[in-house]
């Protein structure tokens, strides 16, 4: 495969919001099917693009690549291409080439995206902070006066109108998130339900009171949504308890929790979420 085709596929996957792993031979002793520098791409679905030698060698690398993608961390592995005299730090492959190779598996993550539902007083600082943090931004609201390119020149997409129908088309990638700050009870609920329906195992933050959060959870259960399956991904009320009052302060509290959750940090300030009371 030509390098431009291989890197073209990498770009395609990243544009879809999918992470990819690149496995490169970085060391070689003795005989092996490919030389140092040979590389192979592994997609989140386990598809192999390119080759570093085939057989059990590639099967082991693909398994490691998928684990690296899941954890979001690179790794280095050593593989013995022989059946005896296997180094203690190498994995056996059952192959008979005779050599030993080292493979570095790097993980490329797409630029994360935040879908902000609600373009009003709070939606604007939420979107602006997200943009500063490097998130691609999608804005949704019913009002063209609030959701328009003039107010959100940095947004990748601005949608005004029946965004509940549009939400059915939104597919969040593994690093993407949604923040619901529309502020109307039924619209907020329907937005949350659609995100959970079409984007399982994706994080969503909902600005609401604790009373409304419990009401939405009970309604989800009554309408057949498996809340237990989603509870680690639903964050409501959104934000950390930093006594925020202004729209800008509330946006900071929400993004503080988002960063903490995405980086698996220990929350030093109490979360507002009814699912993660500490």
PDB file of N, CA and C in Angstrom, residues 193-242:
ATOM      1  N   UNK A 193     -32.533  12.143  26.202  1.00  0.00           N
ATOM      2  CA  UNK A 193     -32.998  10.819  25.795  1.00  0.00           C
ATOM      3  C   UNK A 193     -32.463  10.447  24.412  1.00  0.00           C
ATOM      4  N   UNK A 194     -32.476  11.395  23.470  1.00  0.00           N
ATOM      5  CA  UNK A 194     -31.992  11.107  22.115  1.00  0.00           C
ATOM      6  C   UNK A 194     -30.486  10.859  22.105  1.00  0.00           C
ATOM      7  N   UNK A 195     -29.747  11.620  22.898  1.00  0.00           N
ATOM      8  CA  UNK A 195     -28.299  11.410  22.948  1.00  0.00           C
ATOM      9  C   UNK A 195     -27.996  10.018  23.484  1.00  0.00           C
ATOM     10  N   UNK A 196     -28.693   9.611  24.546  1.00  0.00           N
ATOM     11  CA  UNK A 196     -28.478   8.279  25.100  1.00  0.00           C
ATOM     12  C   UNK A 196     -28.891   7.191  24.113  1.00  0.00           C
ATOM     13  N   UNK A 197     -29.970   7.443  23.379  1.00  0.00           N
ATOM     14  CA  UNK A 197     -30.484   6.451  22.437  1.00  0.00           C
ATOM     15  C   UNK A 197     -29.537   6.222  21.271  1.00  0.00           C
ATOM     16  N   UNK A 198     -28.977   7.311  20.745  1.00  0.00           N
ATOM     17  CA  UNK A 198     -28.158   7.204  19.536  1.00  0.00           C
ATOM     18  C   UNK A 198     -26.657   7.216  19.819  1.00  0.00           C
ATOM     19  N   UNK A 199     -26.266   7.494  21.053  1.00  0.00           N
ATOM     20  CA  UNK A 199     -24.848   7.562  21.391  1.00  0.00           C
ATOM     21  C   UNK A 199     -24.579   6.898  22.735  1.00  0.00           C
ATOM     22  N   UNK A 200     -24.768   5.582  22.828  1.00  0.00           N
ATOM     23  CA  UNK A 200     -24.494   4.913  24.109  1.00  0.00           C
ATOM     24  C   UNK A 200     -23.027   5.032  24.490  1.00  0.00           C
ATOM     25  N   UNK A 201     -22.774   5.045  25.779  1.00  0.00           N
ATOM     26  CA  UNK A 201     -21.407   5.135  26.318  1.00  0.00           C
ATOM     27  C   UNK A 201     -20.696   6.403  25.869  1.00  0.00           C
ATOM     28  N   UNK A 202     -21.448   7.505  25.809  1.00  0.00           N
ATOM     29  CA  UNK A 202     -20.855   8.810  25.523  1.00  0.00           C
ATOM     30  C   UNK A 202     -21.260   9.761  26.646  1.00  0.00           C
ATOM     31  N   UNK A 203     -20.342  10.615  27.052  1.00  0.00           N
ATOM     32  CA  UNK A 203     -20.595  11.507  28.180  1.00  0.00           C
ATOM     33  C   UNK A 203     -21.504  12.664  27.782  1.00  0.00           C
ATOM     34  N   UNK A 204     -22.473  12.961  28.656  1.00  0.00           N
ATOM     35  CA  UNK A 204     -23.365  14.101  28.445  1.00  0.00           C
ATOM     36  C   UNK A 204     -23.572  14.811  29.780  1.00  0.00           C
ATOM     37  N   UNK A 205     -23.458  16.125  29.733  1.00  0.00           N
ATOM     38  CA  UNK A 205     -23.675  16.969  30.909  1.00  0.00           C
ATOM     39  C   UNK A 205     -24.977  17.726  30.748  1.00  0.00           C
ATOM     40  N   UNK A 206     -25.782  17.795  31.818  1.00  0.00           N
ATOM     41  CA  UNK A 206     -27.078  18.469  31.762  1.00  0.00           C
ATOM     42  C   UNK A 206     -27.152  19.498  32.885  1.00  0.00           C
ATOM     43  N   UNK A 207     -27.364  20.764  32.515  1.00  0.00           N
ATOM     44  CA  UNK A 207     -27.556  21.804  33.520  1.00  0.00           C
ATOM     45  C   UNK A 207     -28.995  21.743  34.011  1.00  0.00           C
ATOM     46  N   UNK A 208     -29.166  21.487  35.300  1.00  0.00           N
ATOM     47  CA  UNK A 208     -30.510  21.376  35.869  1.00  0.00           C
ATOM     48  C   UNK A 208     -30.389  21.370  37.383  1.00  0.00           C
ATOM     49  N   UNK A 209     -31.528  21.403  38.052  1.00  0.00           N
ATOM     50  CA  UNK A 209     -31.535  21.287  39.508  1.00  0.00           C
ATOM     51  C   UNK A 209     -31.455  19.813  39.886  1.00  0.00           C
ATOM     52  N   UNK A 210     -31.176  19.540  41.141  1.00  0.00           N
ATOM     53  CA  UNK A 210     -31.137  18.160  41.610  1.00  0.00           C
ATOM     54  C   UNK A 210     -32.528  17.527  41.516  1.00  0.00           C
ATOM     55  N   UNK A 211     -33.547  18.318  41.799  1.00  0.00           N
ATOM     56  CA  UNK A 211     -34.911  17.806  41.708  1.00  0.00           C
ATOM     57  C   UNK A 211     -35.229  17.402  40.273  1.00  0.00           C
ATOM     58  N   UNK A 212     -34.879  18.256  39.311  1.00  0.00           N
ATOM     59  CA  UNK A 212     -35.168  17.935  37.910  1.00  0.00           C
ATOM     60  C   UNK A 212     -34.315  16.758  37.435  1.00  0.00           C
ATOM     61  N   UNK A 213     -33.089  16.659  37.940  1.00  0.00           N
ATOM     62  CA  UNK A 213     -32.235  15.531  37.564  1.00  0.00           C
ATOM     63  C   UNK A 213     -32.882  14.217  37.975  1.00  0.00           C
ATOM     64  N   UNK A 214     -33.394  14.146  39.196  1.00  0.00           N
ATOM     65  CA  UNK A 214     -34.042  12.918  39.655  1.00  0.00           C
ATOM     66  C   UNK A 214     -35.318  12.636  38.861  1.00  0.00           C
ATOM     67  N   UNK A 215     -36.048  13.705  38.531  1.00  0.00           N
ATOM     68  CA  UNK A 215     -37.263  13.539  37.728  1.00  0.00           C
ATOM     69  C   UNK A 215     -36.928  12.965  36.347  1.00  0.00           C
ATOM     70  N   UNK A 216     -35.847  13.438  35.721  1.00  0.00           N
ATOM     71  CA  UNK A 216     -35.464  12.943  34.406  1.00  0.00           C
ATOM     72  C   UNK A 216     -35.027  11.477  34.485  1.00  0.00           C
ATOM     73  N   UNK A 217     -34.305  11.123  35.542  1.00  0.00           N
ATOM     74  CA  UNK A 217     -33.872   9.733  35.709  1.00  0.00           C
ATOM     75  C   UNK A 217     -35.082   8.811  35.838  1.00  0.00           C
ATOM     76  N   UNK A 218     -36.051   9.199  36.659  1.00  0.00           N
ATOM     77  CA  UNK A 218     -37.241   8.367  36.835  1.00  0.00           C
ATOM     78  C   UNK A 218     -38.025   8.260  35.539  1.00  0.00           C
ATOM     79  N   UNK A 219     -38.131   9.348  34.793  1.00  0.00           N
ATOM     80  CA  UNK A 219     -38.862   9.301  33.525  1.00  0.00           C
ATOM     81  C   UNK A 219     -38.140   8.424  32.513  1.00  0.00           C
ATOM     82  N   UNK A 220     -36.820   8.500  32.483  1.00  0.00           N
ATOM     83  CA  UNK A 220     -36.052   7.630  31.584  1.00  0.00           C
ATOM     84  C   UNK A 220     -36.345   6.173  31.895  1.00  0.00           C
ATOM     85  N   UNK A 221     -36.355   5.831  33.176  1.00  0.00           N
ATOM     86  CA  UNK A 221     -36.638   4.449  33.573  1.00  0.00           C
ATOM     87  C   UNK A 221     -38.048   4.043  33.142  1.00  0.00           C
ATOM     88  N   UNK A 222     -39.021   4.946  33.376  1.00  0.00           N
ATOM     89  CA  UNK A 222     -40.405   4.637  33.019  1.00  0.00           C
ATOM     90  C   UNK A 222     -40.565   4.425  31.519  1.00  0.00           C
ATOM     91  N   UNK A 223     -39.742   5.110  30.737  1.00  0.00           N
ATOM     92  CA  UNK A 223     -39.847   5.009  29.282  1.00  0.00           C
ATOM     93  C   UNK A 223     -38.894   3.966  28.699  1.00  0.00           C
ATOM     94  N   UNK A 224     -38.371   3.101  29.557  1.00  0.00           N
ATOM     95  CA  UNK A 224     -37.626   1.946  29.087  1.00  0.00           C
ATOM     96  C   UNK A 224     -36.145   2.151  28.847  1.00  0.00           C
ATOM     97  N   UNK A 225     -35.585   3.268  29.302  1.00  0.00           N
ATOM     98  CA  UNK A 225     -34.150   3.507  29.126  1.00  0.00           C
ATOM     99  C   UNK A 225     -33.392   2.848  30.275  1.00  0.00           C
ATOM    100  N   UNK A 226     -32.367   2.098  29.944  1.00  0.00           N
ATOM    101  CA  UNK A 226     -31.549   1.411  30.945  1.00  0.00           C
ATOM    102  C   UNK A 226     -30.597   2.426  31.585  1.00  0.00           C
ATOM    103  N   UNK A 227     -31.075   3.092  32.616  1.00  0.00           N
ATOM    104  CA  UNK A 227     -30.301   4.161  33.257  1.00  0.00           C
ATOM    105  C   UNK A 227     -29.026   3.607  33.886  1.00  0.00           C
ATOM    106  N   UNK A 228     -29.084   2.400  34.441  1.00  0.00           N
ATOM    107  CA  UNK A 228     -27.895   1.822  35.065  1.00  0.00           C
ATOM    108  C   UNK A 228     -26.756   1.686  34.061  1.00  0.00           C
ATOM    109  N   UNK A 229     -27.098   1.383  32.829  1.00  0.00           N
ATOM    110  CA  UNK A 229     -26.086   1.242  31.779  1.00  0.00           C
ATOM    111  C   UNK A 229     -25.417   2.581  31.489  1.00  0.00           C
ATOM    112  N   UNK A 230     -26.177   3.660  31.634  1.00  0.00           N
ATOM    113  CA  UNK A 230     -25.680   4.978  31.236  1.00  0.00           C
ATOM    114  C   UNK A 230     -25.188   5.837  32.402  1.00  0.00           C
ATOM    115  N   UNK A 231     -25.398   5.389  33.639  1.00  0.00           N
ATOM    116  CA  UNK A 231     -25.233   6.308  34.766  1.00  0.00           C
ATOM    117  C   UNK A 231     -23.816   6.863  34.905  1.00  0.00           C
ATOM    118  N   UNK A 232     -22.807   6.138  34.423  1.00  0.00           N
ATOM    119  CA  UNK A 232     -21.442   6.646  34.519  1.00  0.00           C
ATOM    120  C   UNK A 232     -21.155   7.696  33.443  1.00  0.00           C
ATOM    121  N   UNK A 233     -22.093   7.870  32.512  1.00  0.00           N
ATOM    122  CA  UNK A 233     -21.897   8.822  31.415  1.00  0.00           C
ATOM    123  C   UNK A 233     -22.841  10.013  31.504  1.00  0.00           C
ATOM    124  N   UNK A 234     -23.818   9.944  32.416  1.00  0.00           N
ATOM    125  CA  UNK A 234     -24.749  11.065  32.605  1.00  0.00           C
ATOM    126  C   UNK A 234     -24.264  11.898  33.779  1.00  0.00           C
ATOM    127  N   UNK A 235     -24.091  13.185  33.560  1.00  0.00           N
ATOM    128  CA  UNK A 235     -23.607  14.084  34.611  1.00  0.00           C
ATOM    129  C   UNK A 235     -24.637  15.196  34.799  1.00  0.00           C
ATOM    130  N   UNK A 236     -25.461  15.022  35.834  1.00  0.00           N
ATOM    131  CA  UNK A 236     -26.465  16.052  36.122  1.00  0.00           C
ATOM    132  C   UNK A 236     -26.828  16.029  37.599  1.00  0.00           C
ATOM    133  N   UNK A 237     -26.935  17.203  38.205  1.00  0.00           N
ATOM    134  CA  UNK A 237     -26.626  18.527  37.660  1.00  0.00           C
ATOM    135  C   UNK A 237     -25.158  18.626  37.221  1.00  0.00           C
ATOM    136  N   UNK A 238     -24.936  19.329  36.135  1.00  0.00           N
ATOM    137  CA  UNK A 238     -23.590  19.448  35.576  1.00  0.00           C
ATOM    138  C   UNK A 238     -22.726  20.389  36.398  1.00  0.00           C
ATOM    139  N   UNK A 239     -21.450  20.053  36.501  1.00  0.00           N
ATOM    140  CA  UNK A 239     -20.490  20.963  37.101  1.00  0.00           C
ATOM    141  C   UNK A 239     -19.988  20.543  38.470  1.00  0.00           C
ATOM    142  N   UNK A 240     -18.917  21.209  38.893  1.00  0.00           N
ATOM    143  CA  UNK A 240     -18.386  21.046  40.238  1.00  0.00           C
ATOM    144  C   UNK A 240     -18.948  22.141  41.138  1.00  0.00           C
ATOM    145  N   UNK A 241     -19.063  21.824  42.407  1.00  0.00           N
ATOM    146  CA  UNK A 241     -19.669  22.755  43.362  1.00  0.00           C
ATOM    147  C   UNK A 241     -18.649  23.823  43.775  1.00  0.00           C
ATOM    148  N   UNK A 242     -18.489  24.839  42.911  1.00  0.00           N
ATOM    149  CA  UNK A 242     -17.561  25.934  43.213  1.00  0.00           C
ATOM    150  C   UNK A 242     -18.326  27.222  43.545  1.00  0.00           C
TER     151      UNK A 242
END
